[in-house]
PDB file of C-alpha atoms and ligand atoms in Angstrom:
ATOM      1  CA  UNK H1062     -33.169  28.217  -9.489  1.00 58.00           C
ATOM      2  CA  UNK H1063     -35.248  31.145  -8.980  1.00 59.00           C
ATOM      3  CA  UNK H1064     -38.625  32.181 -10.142  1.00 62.00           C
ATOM      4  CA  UNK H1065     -39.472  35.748  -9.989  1.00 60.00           C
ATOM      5  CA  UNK H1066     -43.466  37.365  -9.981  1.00 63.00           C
ATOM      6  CA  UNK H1067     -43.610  40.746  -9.719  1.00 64.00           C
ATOM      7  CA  UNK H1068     -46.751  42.434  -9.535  1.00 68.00           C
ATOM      8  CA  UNK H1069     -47.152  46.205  -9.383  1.00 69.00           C
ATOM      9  CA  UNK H1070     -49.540  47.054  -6.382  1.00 69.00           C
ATOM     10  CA  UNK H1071     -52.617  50.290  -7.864  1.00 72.00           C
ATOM     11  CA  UNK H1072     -54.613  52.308  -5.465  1.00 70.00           C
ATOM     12  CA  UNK H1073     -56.949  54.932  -7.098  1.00 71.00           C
ATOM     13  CA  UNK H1074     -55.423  54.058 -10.533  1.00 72.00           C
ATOM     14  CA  UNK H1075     -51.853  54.908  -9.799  1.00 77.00           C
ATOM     15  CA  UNK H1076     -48.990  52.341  -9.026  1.00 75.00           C
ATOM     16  CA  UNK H1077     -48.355  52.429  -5.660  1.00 75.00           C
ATOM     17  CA  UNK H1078     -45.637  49.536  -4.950  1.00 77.00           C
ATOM     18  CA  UNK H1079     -44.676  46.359  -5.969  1.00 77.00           C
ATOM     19  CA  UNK H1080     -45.023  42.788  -4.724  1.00 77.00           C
ATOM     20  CA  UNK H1081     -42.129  40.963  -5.403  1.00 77.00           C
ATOM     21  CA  UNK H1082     -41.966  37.005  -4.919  1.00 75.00           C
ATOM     22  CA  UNK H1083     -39.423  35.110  -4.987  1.00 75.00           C
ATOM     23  CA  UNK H1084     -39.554  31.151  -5.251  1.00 74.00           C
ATOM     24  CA  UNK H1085     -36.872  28.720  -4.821  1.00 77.00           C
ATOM     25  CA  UNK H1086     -38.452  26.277  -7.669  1.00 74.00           C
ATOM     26  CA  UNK H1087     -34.826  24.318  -7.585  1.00 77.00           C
ATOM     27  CA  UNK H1088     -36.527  21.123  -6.373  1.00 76.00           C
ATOM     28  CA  UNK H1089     -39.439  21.460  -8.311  1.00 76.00           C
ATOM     29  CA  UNK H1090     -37.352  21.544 -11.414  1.00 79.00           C
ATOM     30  CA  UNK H1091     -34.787  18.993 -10.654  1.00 77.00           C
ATOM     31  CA  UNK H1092     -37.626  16.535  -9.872  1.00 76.00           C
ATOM     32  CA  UNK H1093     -39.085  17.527 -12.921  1.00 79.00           C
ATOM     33  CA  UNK H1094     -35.606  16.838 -15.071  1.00 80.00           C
ATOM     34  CA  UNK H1095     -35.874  13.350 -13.041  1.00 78.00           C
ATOM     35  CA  UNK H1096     -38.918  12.195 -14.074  1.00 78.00           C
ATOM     36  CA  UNK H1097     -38.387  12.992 -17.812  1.00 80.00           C
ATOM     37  CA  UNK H1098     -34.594  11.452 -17.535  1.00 81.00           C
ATOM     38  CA  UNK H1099     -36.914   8.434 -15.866  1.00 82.00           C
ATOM     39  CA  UNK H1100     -39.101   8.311 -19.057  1.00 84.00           C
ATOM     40  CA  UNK H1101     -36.676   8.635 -21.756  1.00 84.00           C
ATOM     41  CA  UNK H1102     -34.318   5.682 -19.634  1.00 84.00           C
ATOM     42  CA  UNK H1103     -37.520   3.317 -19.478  1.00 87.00           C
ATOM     43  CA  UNK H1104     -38.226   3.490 -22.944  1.00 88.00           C
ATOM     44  CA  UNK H1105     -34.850   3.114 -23.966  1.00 86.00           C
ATOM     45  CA  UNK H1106     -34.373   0.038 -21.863  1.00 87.00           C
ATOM     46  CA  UNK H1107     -37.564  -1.350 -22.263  1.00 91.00           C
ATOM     47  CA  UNK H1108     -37.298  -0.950 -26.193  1.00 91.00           C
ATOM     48  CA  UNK H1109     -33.856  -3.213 -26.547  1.00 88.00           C
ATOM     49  CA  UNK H1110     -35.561  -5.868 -25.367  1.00 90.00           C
ATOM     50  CA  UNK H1111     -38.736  -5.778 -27.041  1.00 93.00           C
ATOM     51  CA  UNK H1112     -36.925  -4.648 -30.619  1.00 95.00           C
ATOM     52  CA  UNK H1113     -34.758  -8.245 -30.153  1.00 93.00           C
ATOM     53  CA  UNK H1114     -37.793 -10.221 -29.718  1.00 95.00           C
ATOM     54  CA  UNK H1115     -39.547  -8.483 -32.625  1.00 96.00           C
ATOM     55  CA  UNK H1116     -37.056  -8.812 -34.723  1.00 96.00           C
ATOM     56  CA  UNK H1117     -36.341 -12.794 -33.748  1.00 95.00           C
ATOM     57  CA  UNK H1118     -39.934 -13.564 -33.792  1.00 95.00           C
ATOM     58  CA  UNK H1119     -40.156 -11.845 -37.202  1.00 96.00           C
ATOM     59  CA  UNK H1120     -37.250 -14.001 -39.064  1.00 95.00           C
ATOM     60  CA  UNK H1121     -39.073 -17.354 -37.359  1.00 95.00           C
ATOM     61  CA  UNK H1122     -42.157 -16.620 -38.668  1.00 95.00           C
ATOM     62  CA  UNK H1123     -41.165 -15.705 -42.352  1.00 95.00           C
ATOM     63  CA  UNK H1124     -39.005 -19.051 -41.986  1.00 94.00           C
ATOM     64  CA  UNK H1125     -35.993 -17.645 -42.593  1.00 94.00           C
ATOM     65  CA  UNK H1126     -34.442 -19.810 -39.471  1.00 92.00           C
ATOM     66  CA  UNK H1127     -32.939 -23.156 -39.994  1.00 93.00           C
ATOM     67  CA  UNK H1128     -35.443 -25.405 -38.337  1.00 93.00           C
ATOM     68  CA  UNK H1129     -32.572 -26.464 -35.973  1.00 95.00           C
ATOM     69  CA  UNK H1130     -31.607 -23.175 -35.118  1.00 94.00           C
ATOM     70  CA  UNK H1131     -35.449 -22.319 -34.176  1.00 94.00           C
ATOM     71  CA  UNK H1132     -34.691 -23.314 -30.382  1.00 95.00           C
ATOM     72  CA  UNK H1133     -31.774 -21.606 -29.916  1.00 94.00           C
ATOM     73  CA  UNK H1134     -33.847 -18.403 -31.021  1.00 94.00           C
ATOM     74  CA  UNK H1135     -36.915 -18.985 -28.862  1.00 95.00           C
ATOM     75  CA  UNK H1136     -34.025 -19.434 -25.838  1.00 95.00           C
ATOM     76  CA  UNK H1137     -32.632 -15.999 -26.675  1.00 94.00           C
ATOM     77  CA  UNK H1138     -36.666 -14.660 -26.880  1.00 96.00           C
ATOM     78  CA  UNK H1139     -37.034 -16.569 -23.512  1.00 95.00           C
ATOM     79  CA  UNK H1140     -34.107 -14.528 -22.097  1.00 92.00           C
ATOM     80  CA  UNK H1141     -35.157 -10.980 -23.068  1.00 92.00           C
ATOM     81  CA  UNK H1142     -38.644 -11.454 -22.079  1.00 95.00           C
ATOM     82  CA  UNK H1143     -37.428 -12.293 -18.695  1.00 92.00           C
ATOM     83  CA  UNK H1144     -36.079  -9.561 -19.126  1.00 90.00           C
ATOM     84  CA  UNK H1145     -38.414  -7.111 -19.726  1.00 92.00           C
ATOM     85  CA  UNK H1146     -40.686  -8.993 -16.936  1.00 93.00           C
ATOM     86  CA  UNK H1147     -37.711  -7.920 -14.172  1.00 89.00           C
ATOM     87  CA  UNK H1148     -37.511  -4.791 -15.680  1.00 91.00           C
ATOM     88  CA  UNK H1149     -41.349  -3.836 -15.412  1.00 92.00           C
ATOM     89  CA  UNK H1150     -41.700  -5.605 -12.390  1.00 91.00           C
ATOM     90  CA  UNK H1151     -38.454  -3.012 -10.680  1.00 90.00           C
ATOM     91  CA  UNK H1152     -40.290   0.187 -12.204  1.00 91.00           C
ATOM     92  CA  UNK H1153     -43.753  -0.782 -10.326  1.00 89.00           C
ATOM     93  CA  UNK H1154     -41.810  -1.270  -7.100  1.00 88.00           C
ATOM     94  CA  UNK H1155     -40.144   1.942  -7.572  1.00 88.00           C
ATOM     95  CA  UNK H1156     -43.299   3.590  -8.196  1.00 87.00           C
ATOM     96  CA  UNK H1157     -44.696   2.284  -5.077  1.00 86.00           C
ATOM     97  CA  UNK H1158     -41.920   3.739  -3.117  1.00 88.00           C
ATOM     98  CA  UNK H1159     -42.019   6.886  -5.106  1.00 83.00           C
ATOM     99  CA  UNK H1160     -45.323   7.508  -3.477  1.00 82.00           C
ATOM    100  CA  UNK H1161     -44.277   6.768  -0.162  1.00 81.00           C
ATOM    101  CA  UNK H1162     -45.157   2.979   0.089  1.00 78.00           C
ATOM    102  CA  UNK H1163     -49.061   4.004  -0.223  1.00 77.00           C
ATOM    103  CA  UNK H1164     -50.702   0.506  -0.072  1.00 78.00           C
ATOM    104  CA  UNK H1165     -48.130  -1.145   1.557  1.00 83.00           C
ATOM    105  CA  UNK H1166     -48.501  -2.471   4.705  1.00 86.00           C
ATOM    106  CA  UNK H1167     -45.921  -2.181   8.130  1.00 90.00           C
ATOM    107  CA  UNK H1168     -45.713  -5.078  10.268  1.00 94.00           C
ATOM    108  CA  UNK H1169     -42.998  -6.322  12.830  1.00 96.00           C
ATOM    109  CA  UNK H1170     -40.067  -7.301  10.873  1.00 96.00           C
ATOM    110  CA  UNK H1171     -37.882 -10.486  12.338  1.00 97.00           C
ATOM    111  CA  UNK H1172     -34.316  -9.415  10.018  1.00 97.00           C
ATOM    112  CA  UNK H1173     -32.708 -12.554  10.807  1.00 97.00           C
ATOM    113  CA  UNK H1174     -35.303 -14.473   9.387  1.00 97.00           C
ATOM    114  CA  UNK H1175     -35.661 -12.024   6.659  1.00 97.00           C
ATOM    115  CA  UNK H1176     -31.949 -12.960   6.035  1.00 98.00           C
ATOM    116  CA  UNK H1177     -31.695 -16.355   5.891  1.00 97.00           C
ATOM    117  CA  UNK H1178     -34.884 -16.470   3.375  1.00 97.00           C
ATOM    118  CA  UNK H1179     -33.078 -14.146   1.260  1.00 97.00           C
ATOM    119  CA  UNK H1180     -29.968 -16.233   0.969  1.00 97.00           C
ATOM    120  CA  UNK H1181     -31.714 -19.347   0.572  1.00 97.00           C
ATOM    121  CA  UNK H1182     -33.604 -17.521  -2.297  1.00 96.00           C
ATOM    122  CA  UNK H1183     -30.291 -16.707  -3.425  1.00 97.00           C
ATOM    123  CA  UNK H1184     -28.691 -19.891  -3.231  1.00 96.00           C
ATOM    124  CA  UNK H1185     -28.944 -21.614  -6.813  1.00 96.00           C
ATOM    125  CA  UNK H1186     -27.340 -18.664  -7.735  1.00 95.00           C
ATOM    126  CA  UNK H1187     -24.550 -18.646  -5.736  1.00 97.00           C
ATOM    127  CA  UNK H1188     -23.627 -22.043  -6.512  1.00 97.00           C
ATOM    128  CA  UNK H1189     -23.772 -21.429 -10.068  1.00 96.00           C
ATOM    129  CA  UNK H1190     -21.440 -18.382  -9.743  1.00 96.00           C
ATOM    130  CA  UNK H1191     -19.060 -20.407  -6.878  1.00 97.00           C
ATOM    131  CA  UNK H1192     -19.293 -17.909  -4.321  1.00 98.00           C
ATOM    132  CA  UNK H1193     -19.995 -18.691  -0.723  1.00 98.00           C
ATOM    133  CA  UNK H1194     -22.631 -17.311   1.479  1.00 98.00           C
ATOM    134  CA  UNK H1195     -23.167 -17.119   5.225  1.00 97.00           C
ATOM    135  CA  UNK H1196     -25.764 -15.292   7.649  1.00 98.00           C
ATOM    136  CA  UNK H1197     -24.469 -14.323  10.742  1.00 97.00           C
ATOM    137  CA  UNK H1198     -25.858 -12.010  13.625  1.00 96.00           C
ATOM    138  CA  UNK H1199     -28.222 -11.987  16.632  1.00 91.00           C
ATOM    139  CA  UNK H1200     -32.326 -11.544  16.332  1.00 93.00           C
ATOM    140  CA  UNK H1201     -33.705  -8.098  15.481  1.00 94.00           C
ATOM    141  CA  UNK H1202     -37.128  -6.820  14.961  1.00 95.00           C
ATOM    142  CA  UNK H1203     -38.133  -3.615  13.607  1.00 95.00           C
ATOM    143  CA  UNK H1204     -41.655  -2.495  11.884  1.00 94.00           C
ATOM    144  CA  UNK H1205     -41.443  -1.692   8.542  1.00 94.00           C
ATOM    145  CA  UNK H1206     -42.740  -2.610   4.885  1.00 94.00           C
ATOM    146  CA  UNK H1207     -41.813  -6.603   5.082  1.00 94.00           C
ATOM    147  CA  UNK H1208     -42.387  -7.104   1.090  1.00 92.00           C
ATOM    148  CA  UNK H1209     -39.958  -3.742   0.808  1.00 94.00           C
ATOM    149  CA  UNK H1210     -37.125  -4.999   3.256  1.00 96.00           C
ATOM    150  CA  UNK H1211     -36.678  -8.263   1.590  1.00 95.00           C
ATOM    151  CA  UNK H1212     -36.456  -6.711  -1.552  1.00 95.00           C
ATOM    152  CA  UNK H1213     -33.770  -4.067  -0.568  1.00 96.00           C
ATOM    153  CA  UNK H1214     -32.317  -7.004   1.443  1.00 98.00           C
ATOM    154  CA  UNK H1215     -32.494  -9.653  -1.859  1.00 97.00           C
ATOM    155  CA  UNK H1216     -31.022  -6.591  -4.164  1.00 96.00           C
ATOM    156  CA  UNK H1217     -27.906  -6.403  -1.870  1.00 98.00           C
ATOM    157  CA  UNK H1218     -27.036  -9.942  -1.835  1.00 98.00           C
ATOM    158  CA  UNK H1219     -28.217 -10.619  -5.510  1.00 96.00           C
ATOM    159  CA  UNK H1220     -25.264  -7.592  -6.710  1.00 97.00           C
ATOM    160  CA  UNK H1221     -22.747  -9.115  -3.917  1.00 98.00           C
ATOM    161  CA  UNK H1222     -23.382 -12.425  -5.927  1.00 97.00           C
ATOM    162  CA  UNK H1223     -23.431 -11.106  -9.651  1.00 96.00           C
ATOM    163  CA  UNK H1224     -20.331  -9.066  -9.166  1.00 96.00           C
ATOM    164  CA  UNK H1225     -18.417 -11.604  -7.710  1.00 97.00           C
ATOM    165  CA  UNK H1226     -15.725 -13.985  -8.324  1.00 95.00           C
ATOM    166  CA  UNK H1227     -15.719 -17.371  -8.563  1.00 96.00           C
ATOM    167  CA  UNK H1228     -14.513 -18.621  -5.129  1.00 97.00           C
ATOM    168  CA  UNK H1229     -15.454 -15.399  -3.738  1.00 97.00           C
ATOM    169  CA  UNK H1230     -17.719 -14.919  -0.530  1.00 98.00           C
ATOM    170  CA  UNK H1231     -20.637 -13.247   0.385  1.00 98.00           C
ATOM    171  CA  UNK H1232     -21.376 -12.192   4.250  1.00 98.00           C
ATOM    172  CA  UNK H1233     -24.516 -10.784   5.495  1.00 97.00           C
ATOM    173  CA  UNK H1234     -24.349  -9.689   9.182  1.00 97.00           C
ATOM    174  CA  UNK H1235     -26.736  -8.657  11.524  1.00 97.00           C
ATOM    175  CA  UNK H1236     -25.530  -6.096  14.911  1.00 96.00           C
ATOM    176  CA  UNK H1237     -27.816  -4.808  17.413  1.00 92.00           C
ATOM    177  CA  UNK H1238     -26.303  -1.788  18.985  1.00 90.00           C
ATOM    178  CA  UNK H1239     -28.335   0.654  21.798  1.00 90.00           C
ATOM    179  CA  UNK H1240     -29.856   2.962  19.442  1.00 93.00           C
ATOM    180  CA  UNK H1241     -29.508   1.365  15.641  1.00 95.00           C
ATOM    181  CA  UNK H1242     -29.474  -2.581  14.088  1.00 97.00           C
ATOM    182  CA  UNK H1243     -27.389  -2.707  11.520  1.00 97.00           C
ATOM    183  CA  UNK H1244     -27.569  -5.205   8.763  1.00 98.00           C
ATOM    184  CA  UNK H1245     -24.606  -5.161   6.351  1.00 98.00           C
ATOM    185  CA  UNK H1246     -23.686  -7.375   3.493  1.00 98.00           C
ATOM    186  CA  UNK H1247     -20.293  -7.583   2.506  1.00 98.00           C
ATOM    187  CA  UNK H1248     -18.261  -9.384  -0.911  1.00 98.00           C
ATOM    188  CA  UNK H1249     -15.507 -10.046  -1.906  1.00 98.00           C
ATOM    189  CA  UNK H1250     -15.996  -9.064  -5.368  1.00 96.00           C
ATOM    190  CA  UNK H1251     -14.753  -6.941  -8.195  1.00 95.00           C
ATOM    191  CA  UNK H1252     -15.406  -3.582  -6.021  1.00 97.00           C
ATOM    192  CA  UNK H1253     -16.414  -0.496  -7.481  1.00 97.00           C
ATOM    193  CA  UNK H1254     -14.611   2.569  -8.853  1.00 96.00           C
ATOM    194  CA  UNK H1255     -14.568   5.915  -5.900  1.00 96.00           C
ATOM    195  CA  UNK H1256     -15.742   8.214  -8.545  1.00 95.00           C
ATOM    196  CA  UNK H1257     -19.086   5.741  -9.062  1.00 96.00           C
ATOM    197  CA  UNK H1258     -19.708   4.990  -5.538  1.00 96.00           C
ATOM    198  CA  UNK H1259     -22.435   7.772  -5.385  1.00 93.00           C
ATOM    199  CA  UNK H1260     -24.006   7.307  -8.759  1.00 94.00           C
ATOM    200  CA  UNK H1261     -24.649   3.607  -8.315  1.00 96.00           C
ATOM    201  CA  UNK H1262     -27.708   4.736  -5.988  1.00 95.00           C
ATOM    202  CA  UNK H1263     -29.571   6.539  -9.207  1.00 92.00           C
ATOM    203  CA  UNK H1264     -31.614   5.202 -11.575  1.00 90.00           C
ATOM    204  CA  UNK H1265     -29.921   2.999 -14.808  1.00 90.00           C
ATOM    205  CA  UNK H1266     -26.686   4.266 -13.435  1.00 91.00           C
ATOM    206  CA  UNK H1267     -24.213   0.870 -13.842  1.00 91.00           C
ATOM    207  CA  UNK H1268     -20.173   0.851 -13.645  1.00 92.00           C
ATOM    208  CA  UNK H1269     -19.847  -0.982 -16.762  1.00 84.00           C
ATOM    209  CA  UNK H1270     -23.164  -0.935 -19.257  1.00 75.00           C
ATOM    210  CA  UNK H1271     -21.435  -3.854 -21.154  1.00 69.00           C
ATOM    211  CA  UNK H1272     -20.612  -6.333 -18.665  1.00 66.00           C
ATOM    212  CA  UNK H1273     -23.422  -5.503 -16.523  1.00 64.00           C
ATOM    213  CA  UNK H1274     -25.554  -6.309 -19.209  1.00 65.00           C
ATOM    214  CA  UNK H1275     -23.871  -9.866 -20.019  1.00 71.00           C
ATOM    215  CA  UNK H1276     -24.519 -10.271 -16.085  1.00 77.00           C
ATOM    216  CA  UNK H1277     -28.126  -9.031 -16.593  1.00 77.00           C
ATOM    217  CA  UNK H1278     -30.011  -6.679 -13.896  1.00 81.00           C
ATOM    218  CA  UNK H1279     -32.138  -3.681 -14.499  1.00 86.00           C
ATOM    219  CA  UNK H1280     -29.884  -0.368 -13.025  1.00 90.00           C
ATOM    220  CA  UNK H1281     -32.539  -0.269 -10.874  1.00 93.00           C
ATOM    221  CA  UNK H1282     -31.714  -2.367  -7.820  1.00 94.00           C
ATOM    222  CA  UNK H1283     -30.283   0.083  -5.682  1.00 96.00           C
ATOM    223  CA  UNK H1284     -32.175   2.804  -6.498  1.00 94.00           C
ATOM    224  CA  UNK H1285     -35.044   0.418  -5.003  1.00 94.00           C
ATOM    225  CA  UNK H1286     -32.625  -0.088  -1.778  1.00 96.00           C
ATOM    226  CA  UNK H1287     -32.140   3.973  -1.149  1.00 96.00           C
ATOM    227  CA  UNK H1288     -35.840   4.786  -1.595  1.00 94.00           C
ATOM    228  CA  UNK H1289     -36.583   1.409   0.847  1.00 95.00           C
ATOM    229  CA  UNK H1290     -34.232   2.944   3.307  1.00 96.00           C
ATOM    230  CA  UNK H1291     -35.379   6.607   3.257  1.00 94.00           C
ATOM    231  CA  UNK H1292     -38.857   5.083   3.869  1.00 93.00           C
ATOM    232  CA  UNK H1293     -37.305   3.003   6.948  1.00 95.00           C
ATOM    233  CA  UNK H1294     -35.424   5.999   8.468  1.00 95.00           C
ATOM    234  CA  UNK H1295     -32.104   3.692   7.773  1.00 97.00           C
ATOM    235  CA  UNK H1296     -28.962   5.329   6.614  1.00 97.00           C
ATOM    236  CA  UNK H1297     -27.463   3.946   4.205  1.00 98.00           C
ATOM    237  CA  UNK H1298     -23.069   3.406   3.980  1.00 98.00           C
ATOM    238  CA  UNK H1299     -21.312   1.799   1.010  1.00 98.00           C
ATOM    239  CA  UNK H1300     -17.668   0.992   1.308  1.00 98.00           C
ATOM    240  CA  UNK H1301     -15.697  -0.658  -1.691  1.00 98.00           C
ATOM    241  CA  UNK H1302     -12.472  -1.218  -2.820  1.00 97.00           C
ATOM    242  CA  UNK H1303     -11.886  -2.099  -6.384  1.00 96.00           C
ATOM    243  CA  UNK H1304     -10.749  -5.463  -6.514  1.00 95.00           C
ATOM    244  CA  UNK H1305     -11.448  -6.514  -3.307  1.00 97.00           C
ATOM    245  CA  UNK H1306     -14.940  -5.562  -2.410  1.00 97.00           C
ATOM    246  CA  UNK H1307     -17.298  -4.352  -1.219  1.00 98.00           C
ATOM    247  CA  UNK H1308     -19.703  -3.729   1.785  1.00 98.00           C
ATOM    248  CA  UNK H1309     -23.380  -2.057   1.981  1.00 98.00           C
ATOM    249  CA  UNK H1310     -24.452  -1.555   5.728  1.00 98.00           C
ATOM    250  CA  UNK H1311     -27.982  -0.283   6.102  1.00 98.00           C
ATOM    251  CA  UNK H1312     -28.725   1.286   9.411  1.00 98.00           C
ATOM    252  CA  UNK H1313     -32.099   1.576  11.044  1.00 97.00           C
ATOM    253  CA  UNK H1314     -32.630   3.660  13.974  1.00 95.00           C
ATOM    254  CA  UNK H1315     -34.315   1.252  16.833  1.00 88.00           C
TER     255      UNK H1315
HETATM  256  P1  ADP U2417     -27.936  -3.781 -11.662  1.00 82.90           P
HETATM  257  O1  ADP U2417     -29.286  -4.298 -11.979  1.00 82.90           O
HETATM  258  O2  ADP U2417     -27.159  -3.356 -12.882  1.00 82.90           O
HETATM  259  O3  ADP U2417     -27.147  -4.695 -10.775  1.00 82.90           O
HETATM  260  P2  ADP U2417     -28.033  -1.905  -9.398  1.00 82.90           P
HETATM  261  O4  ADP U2417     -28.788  -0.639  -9.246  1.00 82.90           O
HETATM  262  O5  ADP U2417     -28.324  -2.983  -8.409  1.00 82.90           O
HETATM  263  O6  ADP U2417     -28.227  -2.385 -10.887  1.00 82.90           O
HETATM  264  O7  ADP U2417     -26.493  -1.553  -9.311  1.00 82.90           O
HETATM  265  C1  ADP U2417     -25.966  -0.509 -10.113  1.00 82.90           C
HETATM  266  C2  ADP U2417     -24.538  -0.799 -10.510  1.00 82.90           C
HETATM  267  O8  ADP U2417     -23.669  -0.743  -9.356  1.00 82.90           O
HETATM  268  C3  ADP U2417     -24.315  -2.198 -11.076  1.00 82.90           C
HETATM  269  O9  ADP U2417     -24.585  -2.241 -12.457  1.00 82.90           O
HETATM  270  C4  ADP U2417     -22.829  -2.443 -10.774  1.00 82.90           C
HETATM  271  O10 ADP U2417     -22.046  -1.800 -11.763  1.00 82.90           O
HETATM  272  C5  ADP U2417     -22.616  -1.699  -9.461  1.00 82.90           C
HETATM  273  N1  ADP U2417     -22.699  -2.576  -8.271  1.00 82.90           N
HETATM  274  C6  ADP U2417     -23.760  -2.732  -7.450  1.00 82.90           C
HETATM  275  N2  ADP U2417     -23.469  -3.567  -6.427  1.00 82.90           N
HETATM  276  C7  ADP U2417     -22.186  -3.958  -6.592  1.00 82.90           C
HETATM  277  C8  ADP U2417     -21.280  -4.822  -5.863  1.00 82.90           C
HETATM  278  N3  ADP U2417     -21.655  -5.449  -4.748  1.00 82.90           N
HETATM  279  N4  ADP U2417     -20.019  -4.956  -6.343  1.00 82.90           N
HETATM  280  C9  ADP U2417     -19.619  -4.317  -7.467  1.00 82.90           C
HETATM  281  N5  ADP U2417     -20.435  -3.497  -8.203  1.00 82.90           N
HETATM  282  C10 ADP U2417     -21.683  -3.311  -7.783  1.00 82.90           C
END
């Protein structure tokens, strides 16, 4: 896209040339479509939530709820506050790393560690959903964001968990090679589609709205993990096969 100022150019009162600009405004105007895409997504997703619990609260108060159906309710207002709280709680992250990670403090970075925190983190989870978990791989240190690594780190290994199987695996490996360590996590779960293997990295963007919704998650997990990575220098490669699985390396330059 392609702005054009042209300004004739006088000297004693007659019009002696032209100026003629020309500004590549394509970035400019895509980051503007972004951000309002960004606004109208967040209010969207953060009204659902807070419409439900309106609307529940509402009924309990004019005691229109069977007094034995009142805890089921507060459950479900329990469950889309949390919710919301996740939600909110993505966006400021995202904002953080929006601006570059302004604020945010680098420090040497032990991954291995970082790893096995993660999946103990994780754990509960993974027994609830029957899937296995293992962290593999030799010590690496890098400096980066440490608060910004887990979470790209924790993302991974959360979505390797949700879409999973029960009996299904989870494998999070560390490699040191001479010029990169690469950290990859890799499941053996329901895979995802070729033609959504790029648009899983934007912003709300989910395979399938409905059962992604019944797993819960904000569509803003790995959005956090490319912005993390950009700010790391690390690359980032997904691989998946639907049905089978699939594997997220990220790769940071040593
Ligand atoms: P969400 O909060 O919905 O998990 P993410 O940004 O983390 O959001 O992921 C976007 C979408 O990509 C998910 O909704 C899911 O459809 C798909 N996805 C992400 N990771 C995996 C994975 N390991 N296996 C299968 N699908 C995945």
């Amino acid at each position: 896209c392609v702005h054009l100022l042209a300004d004739p150019v006088f000297r004693e009162g007659a019009v002696s040339g032209a100026v003629l600009v020309l500004l590549d405004v394509t970035e400019r105007e895509q980051g503007e479509r972004m951000r309002r895409e960004f606004t109208a997504n967040v209010s969207h997703e953060l009204k659902t939530p807070l419409t439900a619990i309106s609307g529940m609260a509402e009924i309990i108060k004019d005691g229109l709820v069977d007094p034995k159906d009142v805890a089921g309710f507060a459950g479900d207002i329990y469950k889309e506050s949390q919710r919301l709280i996740s939600l909110v709680e993505d966006i400021i992250h995202l904002s953080r790393l929006d601006e570059g990670g302004v604020g945010l403090e680098t420090a040497p970075v032990d991954l291995l560690e970082l790893c096995r925190r993660v999946m103990e983190r994780l754990e509960p989870a993974a027994k609830r959903a029957g899937v296995s978990v293992s962290v593999e791989g030799m010590p690496a240190t890098i400096h980066g964001i440490p608060a910004v690594l887990e979470e790209m780190v924790y993302n991974l290994c959360d979505n390797a968990i949700k879409y999973n199987r029960p009996g299904g695996s989870v494998a999070l490996n560390l490699s040191l090679g001479e010029k990169e360590i690469e950290l990859s996590v890799a499941d053996t779960g329901i895979g995802i589609p070729a033609e959504d293997q790029e648009r899983v990295f934007e912003r709300f963007y989910r395979v399938d709205k409905s059962h992604s919704k019944e797993i819960g998650g904000t569509g803003l997990g790995l959005s956090i993990v490319k912005h993390g990575a950009a700010l790391h220098n690390a690359a980032i490669r997904l691989e998946s096969v639907p049905g089978h699985g699939t594997t997220v390396r990220l790769i940071f330059p040593i």
